[in-house]
Amino acid sequence: LYCGHCGRKMSVTGNHFRYEKRADGTRKQYRRQMPRHRYYCQGATEYPDEDHARPFRWNGTALDWAVWRDVVDNGIQRPDMIRMQVLAQQEQLREQGDRVDGDIAHARRKLADVDGERDFVIRQAKRGKITEVEFDKSMGETEENQKYWQSEVERLTELRDNAAKVQTALEYATDLLNGLQERLPEIDKSFDELKVMPEEERDQILRERRDIVAALCDKVIIWPNGQVKLVGAIDGNEGAQFDSTSLKKPLRPA
């Protein structure tokens, strides 16, 4: 989880207990049915001199629920939409891959030409056909060209490989979402349903939901205005977005 204002990671604090004040002024401690937690931006707390937008603390239960609902409603329950988006993205990646492969071949030819030119200059120098000044100038120029085309080969190769990685991630997300549909009725429980469950059963469901979100989202970003963005393979694109204020119980600062 990241802060949309400053880009820093968010931290979490938890509270397993609640307290009631007795008539004699003392406090009695009770263990909560479900621990409460909240998220807060490290940047706002560790760098108080920086001008940080507010709020920067969020109700953890509400935010977790909002993210989970978006994953369920726009991912697990919509495999048809995911498949369409994946197919469209894969076609775009194939076109991009074909184009990049041609660019890589062109860059490699240019690099080979520079190497040939460099060898020619060395041979000319050995035969005394060019002066030392001309040799140094030519070698400097070819060295710059060599570095440029070598960096282009590396950049384009990385771009091609990244495209392949994205395609693999999209295929993985599709298979995962289809498989999760059968499991969904067992784990898509509301906060009130989770509260009355045995602790071990509840924790197992929460861990499973956490793993699903982690598998589909590289990161979750929240802005002070309540906008939340899920970045990953969840929608076959760069990420899902939703505004938490559209929920029946909108996120509120903790």
Short mmCIF file of C-alpha atoms in Angstrom, two decimals:
data_model
loop_
_atom_site.label_atom_id
_atom_site.label_comp_id
_atom_site.label_asym_id
_atom_site.label_seq_id
_atom_site.Cartn_x
_atom_site.Cartn_y
_atom_site.Cartn_z
CA LEU A 1 0.00 0.00 0.00
CA TYR A 2 1.39 3.38 -1.07
CA CYS A 3 0.47 7.00 -0.47
CA GLY A 4 -0.69 8.72 -3.65
CA HIS A 5 0.45 12.12 -2.39
CA CYS A 6 4.12 11.43 -1.63
CA GLY A 7 4.64 7.93 -3.05
CA ARG A 8 5.91 6.46 0.21
CA LYS A 9 4.80 3.14 1.63
CA MET A 10 2.00 3.13 4.16
CA SER A 11 2.43 1.53 7.58
CA VAL A 12 -0.12 -0.27 9.71
CA THR A 13 -0.95 -0.23 13.41
CA GLY A 14 -3.28 -2.63 15.20
CA ASN A 15 -5.36 -2.68 18.34
CA HIS A 16 -6.62 -5.97 19.78
CA PHE A 17 -8.24 -4.45 22.86
CA ARG A 18 -10.90 -1.96 23.91
CA TYR A 19 -11.23 -0.29 27.29
CA GLU A 20 -14.19 0.70 29.44
CA LYS A 21 -13.97 3.15 32.30
CA ARG A 22 -15.37 1.92 35.61
CA ALA A 23 -17.22 4.00 38.17
CA ASP A 24 -14.16 4.05 40.42
CA GLY A 25 -12.09 5.60 37.61
CA THR A 26 -10.17 2.47 36.69
CA ARG A 27 -10.26 0.93 33.21
CA LYS A 28 -11.18 -2.63 32.30
CA GLN A 29 -9.58 -4.20 29.23
CA TYR A 30 -11.60 -6.34 26.79
CA ARG A 31 -10.28 -8.28 23.82
CA ARG A 32 -12.02 -7.29 20.59
CA GLN A 33 -13.80 -9.91 18.51
CA MET A 34 -11.79 -8.64 15.55
CA PRO A 35 -8.65 -6.53 15.90
CA ARG A 36 -8.89 -3.00 14.54
CA HIS A 37 -6.14 -1.60 12.39
CA ARG A 38 -5.40 1.53 10.45
CA TYR A 39 -2.98 2.55 7.76
CA TYR A 40 -0.93 5.72 7.86
CA CYS A 41 1.63 7.37 5.59
CA GLN A 42 5.18 7.17 6.94
CA GLY A 43 6.09 10.36 5.11
CA ALA A 44 3.48 12.42 6.95
CA THR A 45 4.62 11.15 10.35
CA GLU A 46 8.38 10.84 9.89
CA TYR A 47 8.84 14.11 7.96
CA PRO A 48 6.59 16.62 9.78
CA ASP A 49 8.33 19.58 8.10
CA GLU A 50 7.10 18.47 4.68
CA ASP A 51 3.75 19.83 3.54
CA HIS A 52 1.66 16.65 3.35
CA ALA A 53 -1.99 16.57 2.32
CA ARG A 54 -4.54 15.29 4.79
CA PRO A 55 -5.94 12.87 5.67
CA PHE A 56 -3.04 10.45 5.74
CA ARG A 57 -4.56 7.87 8.13
CA TRP A 58 -7.23 5.42 7.00
CA ASN A 59 -9.59 2.91 8.52
CA GLY A 60 -7.86 -0.38 7.72
CA THR A 61 -10.98 -2.55 7.74
CA ALA A 62 -12.82 -0.22 5.35
CA LEU A 63 -9.87 0.05 2.98
CA ASP A 64 -9.26 -3.71 2.96
CA TRP A 65 -12.93 -4.28 2.19
CA ALA A 66 -12.94 -1.69 -0.61
CA VAL A 67 -9.94 -3.31 -2.30
CA TRP A 68 -11.38 -6.80 -1.89
CA ARG A 69 -14.74 -5.76 -3.35
CA ASP A 70 -13.07 -4.23 -6.39
CA VAL A 71 -11.04 -7.41 -6.97
CA VAL A 72 -14.20 -9.52 -6.67
CA ASP A 73 -16.63 -7.32 -8.63
CA ASN A 74 -14.28 -6.32 -11.44
CA GLY A 75 -12.11 -9.41 -11.54
CA ILE A 76 -13.18 -12.73 -10.10
CA GLN A 77 -16.85 -12.33 -11.07
CA ARG A 78 -16.09 -10.94 -14.53
CA PRO A 79 -13.88 -13.52 -16.25
CA ASP A 80 -15.60 -12.69 -19.56
CA MET A 81 -14.42 -9.09 -19.31
CA ILE A 82 -10.96 -10.20 -18.24
CA ARG A 83 -10.67 -12.56 -21.21
CA MET A 84 -11.70 -9.84 -23.67
CA GLN A 85 -9.22 -7.39 -22.22
CA VAL A 86 -6.46 -9.98 -22.16
CA LEU A 87 -7.04 -10.93 -25.79
CA ALA A 88 -6.96 -7.28 -26.85
CA GLN A 89 -3.83 -6.67 -24.82
CA GLN A 90 -2.15 -9.78 -26.19
CA GLU A 91 -2.82 -8.65 -29.77
CA GLN A 92 -1.30 -5.28 -28.97
CA LEU A 93 1.71 -6.99 -27.40
CA ARG A 94 2.16 -9.24 -30.44
CA GLU A 95 2.20 -6.20 -32.72
CA GLN A 96 4.59 -4.45 -30.38
CA GLY A 97 6.80 -7.56 -30.25
CA ASP A 98 6.97 -7.78 -34.05
CA ARG A 99 7.86 -4.10 -34.26
CA VAL A 100 10.48 -4.34 -31.52
CA ASP A 101 12.09 -7.41 -33.08
CA GLY A 102 12.58 -5.41 -36.28
CA ASP A 103 14.05 -2.50 -34.32
CA ILE A 104 16.44 -4.86 -32.52
CA ALA A 105 17.61 -6.32 -35.82
CA HIS A 106 18.16 -2.81 -37.20
CA ALA A 107 20.14 -1.77 -34.10
CA ARG A 108 22.30 -4.86 -34.33
CA ARG A 109 23.06 -4.17 -37.99
CA LYS A 110 24.04 -0.61 -37.09
CA LEU A 111 26.27 -1.93 -34.32
CA ALA A 112 27.93 -4.33 -36.75
CA ASP A 113 28.47 -1.46 -39.20
CA VAL A 114 30.16 0.58 -36.46
CA ASP A 115 32.38 -2.37 -35.56
CA GLY A 116 33.33 -2.74 -39.23
CA GLU A 117 34.09 0.97 -39.50
CA ARG A 118 36.22 0.77 -36.37
CA ASP A 119 38.22 -2.15 -37.77
CA PHE A 120 38.72 -0.23 -41.04
CA VAL A 121 40.12 2.80 -39.19
CA ILE A 122 42.56 0.58 -37.29
CA ARG A 123 43.76 -1.04 -40.52
CA GLN A 124 44.21 2.35 -42.16
CA ALA A 125 46.25 3.56 -39.20
CA LYS A 126 48.49 0.50 -39.34
CA ARG A 127 49.16 1.16 -43.03
CA GLY A 128 49.95 4.79 -42.37
CA LYS A 129 47.02 5.96 -44.46
CA ILE A 130 45.72 8.37 -41.78
CA THR A 131 47.40 10.65 -39.28
CA GLU A 132 47.33 10.14 -35.53
CA VAL A 133 44.94 13.09 -35.14
CA GLU A 134 42.58 11.59 -37.73
CA PHE A 135 42.85 8.20 -36.05
CA ASP A 136 41.97 9.61 -32.62
CA LYS A 137 39.03 11.57 -34.05
CA SER A 138 37.64 8.56 -35.94
CA MET A 139 38.06 6.23 -32.99
CA GLY A 140 36.28 8.70 -30.70
CA GLU A 141 33.36 8.97 -33.12
CA THR A 142 33.04 5.21 -33.60
CA GLU A 143 33.26 4.63 -29.86
CA GLU A 144 30.34 6.99 -29.25
CA ASN A 145 28.31 5.31 -32.01
CA GLN A 146 29.20 1.90 -30.62
CA LYS A 147 27.98 2.84 -27.15
CA TYR A 148 24.76 4.32 -28.57
CA TRP A 149 23.78 1.29 -30.66
CA GLN A 150 24.77 -1.13 -27.92
CA SER A 151 22.50 0.72 -25.49
CA GLU A 152 19.72 0.64 -28.10
CA VAL A 153 20.05 -3.13 -28.46
CA GLU A 154 19.85 -3.52 -24.67
CA ARG A 155 16.91 -1.11 -24.34
CA LEU A 156 14.88 -2.71 -27.11
CA THR A 157 15.63 -6.22 -25.88
CA GLU A 158 14.42 -5.27 -22.42
CA LEU A 159 11.26 -3.77 -23.94
CA ARG A 160 10.58 -6.98 -25.86
CA ASP A 161 11.20 -9.13 -22.78
CA ASN A 162 8.94 -6.91 -20.66
CA ALA A 163 6.16 -7.34 -23.20
CA ALA A 164 6.54 -11.09 -22.88
CA LYS A 165 6.42 -10.83 -19.09
CA VAL A 166 3.22 -8.77 -19.24
CA GLN A 167 1.60 -11.32 -21.54
CA THR A 168 2.54 -14.14 -19.18
CA ALA A 169 1.10 -12.21 -16.23
CA LEU A 170 -2.16 -11.58 -18.08
CA GLU A 171 -2.56 -15.27 -18.93
CA TYR A 172 -1.83 -16.15 -15.31
CA ALA A 173 -4.41 -13.66 -14.07
CA THR A 174 -7.08 -15.09 -16.38
CA ASP A 175 -6.47 -18.67 -15.23
CA LEU A 176 -6.39 -17.60 -11.60
CA LEU A 177 -9.64 -15.62 -11.81
CA ASN A 178 -11.47 -18.48 -13.49
CA GLY A 179 -10.29 -20.89 -10.80
CA LEU A 180 -11.28 -18.56 -7.97
CA GLN A 181 -14.94 -18.45 -8.95
CA GLU A 182 -15.61 -21.83 -7.37
CA ARG A 183 -13.87 -20.78 -4.15
CA LEU A 184 -15.50 -17.35 -3.94
CA PRO A 185 -18.69 -18.27 -2.00
CA GLU A 186 -16.55 -19.63 0.84
CA ILE A 187 -14.32 -16.59 1.25
CA ASP A 188 -16.42 -13.58 0.17
CA LYS A 189 -17.75 -12.89 3.66
CA SER A 190 -18.78 -9.50 5.02
CA PHE A 191 -17.22 -7.87 8.06
CA ASP A 192 -20.23 -8.80 10.21
CA GLU A 193 -20.04 -12.43 9.08
CA LEU A 194 -16.34 -12.58 9.82
CA LYS A 195 -16.83 -11.18 13.33
CA VAL A 196 -18.96 -14.13 14.48
CA MET A 197 -16.75 -16.82 12.96
CA PRO A 198 -14.30 -18.88 14.97
CA GLU A 199 -10.97 -17.05 14.98
CA GLU A 200 -9.05 -19.79 13.18
CA GLU A 201 -11.60 -20.02 10.35
CA ARG A 202 -11.75 -16.22 10.00
CA ASP A 203 -7.97 -15.86 9.90
CA GLN A 204 -7.75 -18.54 7.22
CA ILE A 205 -10.24 -16.63 5.03
CA LEU A 206 -8.43 -13.33 5.54
CA ARG A 207 -5.08 -14.90 4.68
CA GLU A 208 -6.54 -16.42 1.53
CA ARG A 209 -8.04 -13.09 0.48
CA ARG A 210 -4.74 -11.35 1.18
CA ASP A 211 -2.91 -13.84 -1.06
CA ILE A 212 -5.44 -13.33 -3.87
CA VAL A 213 -5.06 -9.55 -3.76
CA ALA A 214 -1.27 -9.89 -3.68
CA ALA A 215 -1.37 -12.23 -6.69
CA LEU A 216 -3.41 -9.78 -8.76
CA CYS A 217 -2.07 -6.41 -7.57
CA ASP A 218 1.49 -5.17 -7.63
CA LYS A 219 0.51 -2.26 -5.43
CA VAL A 220 -2.47 -0.37 -4.04
CA ILE A 221 -2.33 3.44 -4.00
CA ILE A 222 -4.62 5.69 -1.95
CA TRP A 223 -4.85 9.48 -2.25
CA PRO A 224 -6.03 11.90 0.45
CA ASN A 225 -9.23 12.55 -1.56
CA GLY A 226 -10.18 8.88 -1.16
CA GLN A 227 -9.33 7.72 -4.69
CA VAL A 228 -7.85 4.23 -4.73
CA LYS A 229 -5.93 2.62 -7.58
CA LEU A 230 -5.00 -1.04 -7.95
CA VAL A 231 -1.93 -1.53 -10.13
CA GLY A 232 -1.37 -4.98 -11.61
CA ALA A 233 -2.92 -7.53 -13.92
CA ILE A 234 -6.39 -7.30 -12.41
CA ASP A 235 -8.09 -5.78 -15.47
CA GLY A 236 -5.75 -6.76 -18.30
CA ASN A 237 -4.34 -3.26 -18.28
CA GLU A 238 -2.15 -1.18 -15.98
CA GLY A 239 -4.60 -1.34 -13.09
CA ALA A 240 -8.10 -0.85 -11.80
CA GLN A 241 -9.31 2.39 -10.29
CA PHE A 242 -12.23 3.22 -8.07
CA ASP A 243 -13.29 6.08 -5.85
CA SER A 244 -13.85 4.97 -2.28
CA THR A 245 -16.39 7.74 -1.74
CA SER A 246 -18.80 5.87 -4.01
CA LEU A 247 -19.17 3.09 -1.44
CA LYS A 248 -22.20 2.94 0.84
CA LYS A 249 -19.79 3.20 3.74
CA PRO A 250 -17.06 5.43 2.32
CA LEU A 251 -13.57 5.33 3.73
CA ARG A 252 -13.06 7.73 6.57
CA PRO A 253 -9.86 8.86 8.20
CA ALA A 254 -9.18 6.59 11.19
#
